Amino acid sequence: MITHKKLDNNYEYIEIKNNQAEAKIALQGAHIFHYKAKNRPALLWLSETSFFKEGKAIRGGIPICFPWFGPHKTDASLPQHGFARTALWEVVLEEELDENSSHVQLQLTSDEESLKLWEYKFDVRLDIVVSSELTVTLTVTNTDTKAFEFTSALHSYFNVSDITNVSVEGLDGSNYIDSLTDKTYIQKGSLSISEEVDRVYFDSSNSIKLHDKSNTIHLKQKGSNSLVVWNPWIEKAKKMVDMPDDGYKTMLCLETGNIGEDKIILKPKEVHLLEVIISSRL
Ligand code: BG6
């Protein structure tokens, strides 16, 4: 069942329930903020103190970063992670594929407001398939008459039992930029977290595993050569108004993207697909 719902402040979202899974998707940002497969724990971390408010991104779930990731390259006054995560998307398709899977497509196209922030015409679709796995596909089409360049991410926040229990597999041998120092390193083995981490990994495996105490979250990625690993740790979590002080303990972001040198250049009419398929397994 696919149902349109509203919070008291008119904040709109879609609720999906089928035989295999459930999900919630805000129209602002095409932001998936809940996904749970049958008999599995809720997969996406959501801050207890997140805003659900016009113009504010949800802290948790899967924010969509487009047309730039992080701060804007030349103008710090422009919104961090682009404008797509706080723009109102339009639902263009909703269908029950069968009793186990539901498909929703949301669309964002350039308009007068977006052209003030980014001078290009575009058509972006987010396809979400809610089933025993969660499939998220961001399709960017250049509808302009000139080429454009963009960076992007499916900025996924995952629930973990305790950050000290987890390790990330699939990064061994990858180069990464440590965004805290701007230095480049090579990852050796799997990654455990015991301090603030903010890194962009390049050319990692398309298959990433987030091992936790009693389950493993699998990510299958397409169209991406960069993956951000982020945990704000103690001090940064304290400074964030929309994250509880101890919020960092139960989350880890693994963000499938096209970031930095992995930017995408599209000529008019060209299309780029960025996809992640996420599942939680024993
Ligand atoms: C991560 C970045 O993707 O997002 C971090 O690598 C950033 O540097 C984090 O702090 C959260 O960003 P925001 O804009 O949601 O607070």
Short mmCIF file of C-alpha atoms and ligand atoms in Angstrom, two decimals:
data_model
loop_
_atom_site.label_atom_id
_atom_site.label_comp_id
_atom_site.label_asym_id
_atom_site.label_seq_id
_atom_site.Cartn_x
_atom_site.Cartn_y
_atom_site.Cartn_z
CA MET A 1 0.00 0.00 0.00
CA ILE A 2 1.28 3.46 -0.88
CA THR A 3 -0.30 6.24 1.20
CA HIS A 4 0.25 10.02 1.16
CA LYS A 5 0.49 11.49 4.65
CA LYS A 6 1.11 14.87 6.28
CA LEU A 7 2.54 15.94 9.62
CA ASP A 8 0.73 18.66 11.60
CA ASN A 9 2.89 21.31 9.95
CA ASN A 10 1.82 20.03 6.48
CA TYR A 11 5.16 18.33 5.88
CA GLU A 12 4.30 15.70 3.28
CA TYR A 13 5.56 12.15 3.03
CA ILE A 14 4.69 8.84 1.44
CA GLU A 15 4.28 5.70 3.50
CA ILE A 16 4.86 2.34 1.80
CA LYS A 17 3.90 -1.04 3.20
CA ASN A 18 4.01 -4.37 1.40
CA ASN A 19 4.55 -8.01 2.38
CA GLN A 20 8.33 -7.66 2.55
CA ALA A 21 9.07 -4.16 3.81
CA GLU A 22 7.96 -0.68 4.84
CA ALA A 23 9.37 2.78 4.12
CA LYS A 24 8.69 6.49 4.51
CA ILE A 25 9.75 9.11 1.96
CA ALA A 26 9.48 12.87 2.40
CA LEU A 27 8.56 14.86 -0.71
CA GLN A 28 11.01 17.54 0.38
CA GLY A 29 14.34 16.20 -0.81
CA ALA A 30 12.86 12.85 -2.02
CA HIS A 31 14.27 11.90 1.34
CA ILE A 32 13.82 8.28 2.47
CA PHE A 33 13.77 8.50 6.26
CA HIS A 34 12.64 5.00 7.18
CA TYR A 35 13.13 1.56 5.68
CA LYS A 36 12.64 -1.77 7.37
CA ALA A 37 12.50 -5.20 5.78
CA LYS A 38 10.30 -7.86 7.34
CA ASN A 39 11.94 -9.52 10.37
CA ARG A 40 14.97 -7.23 10.09
CA PRO A 41 15.83 -4.14 12.18
CA ALA A 42 15.15 -0.64 10.83
CA LEU A 43 18.08 -0.07 8.50
CA LEU A 44 18.34 3.72 8.34
CA TRP A 45 19.40 5.85 11.28
CA LEU A 46 17.12 8.81 12.03
CA SER A 47 17.97 11.47 14.58
CA GLU A 48 15.44 11.81 17.40
CA THR A 49 15.91 15.56 17.17
CA SER A 50 15.76 15.90 13.39
CA PHE A 51 13.82 18.75 11.83
CA PHE A 52 10.84 17.85 9.68
CA LYS A 53 10.41 21.33 8.39
CA GLU A 54 10.39 23.28 5.14
CA GLY A 55 13.90 24.25 4.09
CA LYS A 56 15.70 21.98 6.60
CA ALA A 57 17.21 18.63 5.62
CA ILE A 58 16.24 15.61 7.71
CA ARG A 59 19.14 14.40 9.89
CA GLY A 60 19.20 10.72 8.97
CA GLY A 61 17.78 8.45 6.28
CA ILE A 62 19.11 9.14 2.79
CA PRO A 63 19.56 12.82 1.91
CA ILE A 64 20.13 13.39 -1.82
CA CYS A 65 23.15 15.61 -2.46
CA PHE A 66 22.96 17.31 -5.88
CA PRO A 67 24.25 19.18 -7.91
CA TRP A 68 27.21 19.46 -5.60
CA PHE A 69 28.46 17.45 -2.67
CA GLY A 70 29.72 19.29 0.43
CA PRO A 71 30.30 23.02 0.33
CA HIS A 72 29.99 24.74 -3.07
CA LYS A 73 33.44 24.93 -4.73
CA THR A 74 33.54 28.71 -5.14
CA ASP A 75 30.63 30.22 -3.21
CA ALA A 76 30.35 29.28 0.48
CA SER A 77 27.00 31.09 0.75
CA LEU A 78 25.31 28.41 -1.39
CA PRO A 79 23.66 25.48 0.42
CA GLN A 80 25.93 22.69 1.63
CA HIS A 81 25.36 19.44 -0.38
CA GLY A 82 23.38 21.30 -3.08
CA PHE A 83 19.74 22.31 -3.16
CA ALA A 84 18.07 18.98 -4.06
CA ARG A 85 17.83 17.79 -0.45
CA THR A 86 15.64 20.72 0.58
CA ALA A 87 13.72 21.20 -2.69
CA LEU A 88 10.19 19.93 -3.10
CA TRP A 89 10.17 16.96 -5.49
CA GLU A 90 7.15 15.80 -7.47
CA VAL A 91 5.86 12.25 -7.34
CA VAL A 92 5.55 11.09 -10.95
CA LEU A 93 4.96 7.37 -10.50
CA GLU A 94 3.74 5.05 -7.77
CA GLU A 95 3.11 1.40 -8.45
CA GLU A 96 2.83 -1.89 -6.61
CA LEU A 97 5.09 -4.17 -8.67
CA ASP A 98 3.66 -7.17 -6.82
CA GLU A 99 2.69 -7.90 -3.20
CA ASN A 100 6.37 -7.82 -2.20
CA SER A 101 7.65 -4.68 -3.92
CA SER A 102 6.56 -1.12 -4.44
CA HIS A 103 8.06 1.49 -6.76
CA VAL A 104 7.95 5.25 -6.42
CA GLN A 105 9.57 7.76 -8.76
CA LEU A 106 10.13 11.38 -7.75
CA GLN A 107 11.30 14.13 -10.05
CA LEU A 108 13.11 17.43 -9.68
CA THR A 109 13.63 19.72 -12.65
CA SER A 110 15.31 23.06 -13.04
CA ASP A 111 13.14 26.12 -12.48
CA GLU A 112 13.56 29.84 -11.91
CA GLU A 113 14.78 29.26 -8.33
CA SER A 114 17.29 26.51 -9.16
CA LEU A 115 18.69 28.53 -12.07
CA LYS A 116 19.62 31.26 -9.60
CA LEU A 117 21.72 28.72 -7.66
CA TRP A 118 23.00 26.61 -10.59
CA GLU A 119 22.83 27.92 -14.12
CA TYR A 120 21.89 24.65 -15.88
CA LYS A 121 18.68 22.96 -16.94
CA PHE A 122 18.33 19.43 -15.66
CA ASP A 123 15.91 16.60 -15.02
CA VAL A 124 16.62 14.42 -11.98
CA ARG A 125 14.62 11.34 -11.05
CA LEU A 126 14.86 9.27 -7.93
CA ASP A 127 13.53 5.73 -8.30
CA ILE A 128 12.90 3.90 -5.06
CA VAL A 129 11.99 0.23 -4.95
CA VAL A 130 10.92 -0.97 -1.52
CA SER A 131 11.19 -4.73 -1.17
CA SER A 132 13.34 -7.18 0.81
CA GLU A 133 16.11 -4.87 -0.43
CA LEU A 134 15.94 -1.10 -0.83
CA THR A 135 16.95 0.09 -4.31
CA VAL A 136 17.66 3.79 -4.79
CA THR A 137 18.55 5.10 -8.25
CA LEU A 138 19.35 8.73 -9.02
CA THR A 139 19.11 9.50 -12.74
CA VAL A 140 20.44 12.85 -13.91
CA THR A 141 19.68 14.08 -17.45
CA ASN A 142 21.19 17.18 -18.97
CA THR A 143 18.24 19.04 -20.56
CA ASP A 144 20.37 22.11 -21.26
CA THR A 145 22.09 23.12 -24.50
CA LYS A 146 25.51 23.21 -22.83
CA ALA A 147 27.50 20.59 -20.94
CA PHE A 148 27.48 20.61 -17.13
CA GLU A 149 29.49 19.10 -14.32
CA PHE A 150 28.09 17.88 -11.01
CA THR A 151 28.92 15.91 -7.89
CA SER A 152 26.32 13.95 -5.96
CA ALA A 153 25.66 11.43 -3.21
CA LEU A 154 23.07 9.13 -1.73
CA HIS A 155 24.10 10.23 1.75
CA SER A 156 22.94 7.11 3.62
CA TYR A 157 22.86 7.04 7.43
CA PHE A 158 22.88 3.48 8.80
CA ASN A 159 21.72 2.25 12.19
CA VAL A 160 24.43 0.42 14.12
CA SER A 161 24.27 -1.23 17.57
CA ASP A 162 27.31 0.73 18.75
CA ILE A 163 29.90 2.43 16.54
CA THR A 164 32.70 0.54 18.33
CA ASN A 165 31.17 -2.79 17.19
CA VAL A 166 31.29 -2.13 13.44
CA SER A 167 33.75 -2.66 10.63
CA VAL A 168 33.47 -1.72 6.97
CA GLU A 169 34.62 -4.25 4.37
CA GLY A 170 35.29 -3.43 0.70
CA LEU A 171 37.68 -0.49 1.11
CA ASP A 172 40.98 -2.39 1.33
CA GLY A 173 43.58 -0.92 -1.04
CA SER A 174 41.49 2.18 -1.91
CA ASN A 175 42.89 5.68 -1.89
CA TYR A 176 41.06 8.07 0.33
CA ILE A 177 41.14 11.77 1.09
CA ASP A 178 40.84 12.48 4.77
CA SER A 179 38.60 15.58 4.69
CA LEU A 180 39.74 16.51 8.22
CA THR A 181 43.39 16.92 7.13
CA ASP A 182 43.07 17.07 3.32
CA LYS A 183 45.71 14.36 3.07
CA THR A 184 45.54 11.21 0.93
CA TYR A 185 46.09 7.71 2.28
CA ILE A 186 45.59 4.10 1.25
CA GLN A 187 43.23 1.96 3.28
CA LYS A 188 44.72 -1.23 4.66
CA GLY A 189 42.21 -3.95 5.52
CA SER A 190 38.75 -3.23 6.86
CA LEU A 191 37.84 0.02 8.62
CA SER A 192 36.89 0.33 12.28
CA ILE A 193 35.83 3.65 13.83
CA SER A 194 37.19 5.00 17.11
CA GLU A 195 37.30 8.76 16.41
CA GLU A 196 35.81 11.37 14.09
CA VAL A 197 35.92 10.10 10.49
CA ASP A 198 35.19 12.14 7.36
CA ARG A 199 36.73 10.52 4.29
CA VAL A 200 36.15 10.13 0.57
CA TYR A 201 37.25 6.72 -0.71
CA PHE A 202 37.92 6.33 -4.42
CA ASP A 203 37.63 3.16 -6.54
CA SER A 204 36.51 1.02 -3.63
CA SER A 205 34.66 -2.24 -4.26
CA ASN A 206 31.13 -1.92 -5.68
CA SER A 207 30.10 -4.23 -2.88
CA ILE A 208 30.49 -2.76 0.62
CA LYS A 209 29.64 -4.59 3.83
CA LEU A 210 28.97 -2.91 7.15
CA HIS A 211 29.48 -5.64 9.74
CA ASP A 212 27.77 -5.17 13.08
CA LYS A 213 27.39 -7.44 16.11
CA SER A 214 24.44 -9.47 14.89
CA ASN A 215 23.87 -8.36 11.30
CA THR A 216 25.59 -7.07 8.18
CA ILE A 217 24.34 -4.28 5.95
CA HIS A 218 25.19 -4.85 2.28
CA LEU A 219 25.56 -2.06 -0.26
CA LYS A 220 25.70 -2.85 -3.99
CA GLN A 221 26.71 0.27 -5.87
CA LYS A 222 26.53 1.31 -9.54
CA GLY A 223 27.69 4.44 -11.36
CA SER A 224 29.85 5.52 -8.41
CA ASN A 225 33.60 5.67 -7.86
CA SER A 226 33.53 7.49 -4.56
CA LEU A 227 32.18 6.57 -1.16
CA VAL A 228 32.09 8.88 1.85
CA VAL A 229 32.50 7.44 5.32
CA TRP A 230 31.35 9.87 8.00
CA ASN A 231 30.86 9.81 11.75
CA PRO A 232 30.98 13.17 13.57
CA TRP A 233 32.09 11.61 16.90
CA ILE A 234 31.69 13.36 20.28
CA GLU A 235 32.52 17.04 19.81
CA LYS A 236 30.82 17.56 16.42
CA ALA A 237 27.71 15.66 17.54
CA LYS A 238 27.44 18.03 20.52
CA LYS A 239 27.54 21.02 18.17
CA MET A 240 24.79 19.72 15.90
CA VAL A 241 21.37 20.98 17.00
CA ASP A 242 19.57 18.19 15.16
CA MET A 243 21.57 15.30 16.62
CA PRO A 244 21.49 14.10 20.24
CA ASP A 245 24.90 14.31 21.96
CA ASP A 246 25.26 10.53 21.92
CA GLY A 247 23.74 10.17 18.42
CA TYR A 248 27.14 9.43 16.89
CA LYS A 249 27.24 6.11 18.78
CA THR A 250 24.43 4.48 16.82
CA MET A 251 25.06 5.74 13.26
CA LEU A 252 27.51 5.52 10.42
CA CYS A 253 27.18 7.24 7.04
CA LEU A 254 28.30 5.34 3.96
CA GLU A 255 27.55 7.64 1.05
CA THR A 256 27.51 6.25 -2.47
CA GLY A 257 28.52 9.12 -4.70
CA ASN A 258 30.39 10.93 -7.43
CA ILE A 259 32.59 13.30 -5.50
CA GLY A 260 35.71 15.43 -6.08
CA GLU A 261 37.71 14.11 -9.02
CA ASP A 262 34.95 11.56 -9.57
CA LYS A 263 32.66 14.41 -10.74
CA ILE A 264 30.35 13.65 -13.66
CA ILE A 265 30.31 15.69 -16.86
CA LEU A 266 27.20 15.41 -19.00
CA LYS A 267 26.75 16.85 -22.48
CA PRO A 268 23.25 17.92 -23.57
CA LYS A 269 20.82 14.95 -23.49
CA GLU A 270 23.34 12.70 -21.72
CA VAL A 271 22.20 10.69 -18.71
CA HIS A 272 24.01 9.41 -15.60
CA LEU A 273 22.75 6.77 -13.17
CA LEU A 274 23.91 6.45 -9.57
CA GLU A 275 22.49 3.50 -7.68
CA VAL A 276 22.71 1.72 -4.37
CA ILE A 277 20.91 -1.47 -3.38
CA ILE A 278 20.84 -1.90 0.38
CA SER A 279 19.90 -4.91 2.47
CA SER A 280 20.33 -6.12 6.03
CA ARG A 281 21.35 -9.76 6.50
CA LEU A 282 22.17 -12.04 9.39
C1 BG6 B 1 29.17 14.39 5.11
C2 BG6 B 1 30.36 15.29 4.96
O1 BG6 B 1 28.86 13.84 3.89
O2 BG6 B 1 28.06 15.16 5.57
C3 BG6 B 1 30.67 15.96 6.30
O3 BG6 B 1 31.47 14.53 4.50
C4 BG6 B 1 29.45 16.70 6.79
O4 BG6 B 1 31.77 16.85 6.14
C5 BG6 B 1 28.27 15.74 6.84
O5 BG6 B 1 29.71 17.24 8.06
C6 BG6 B 1 26.95 16.37 7.29
O6 BG6 B 1 26.62 17.45 6.51
P1 BG6 B 1 25.34 18.31 6.83
O7 BG6 B 1 25.32 19.41 5.83
O8 BG6 B 1 24.16 17.38 6.68
O9 BG6 B 1 25.48 18.78 8.24
#
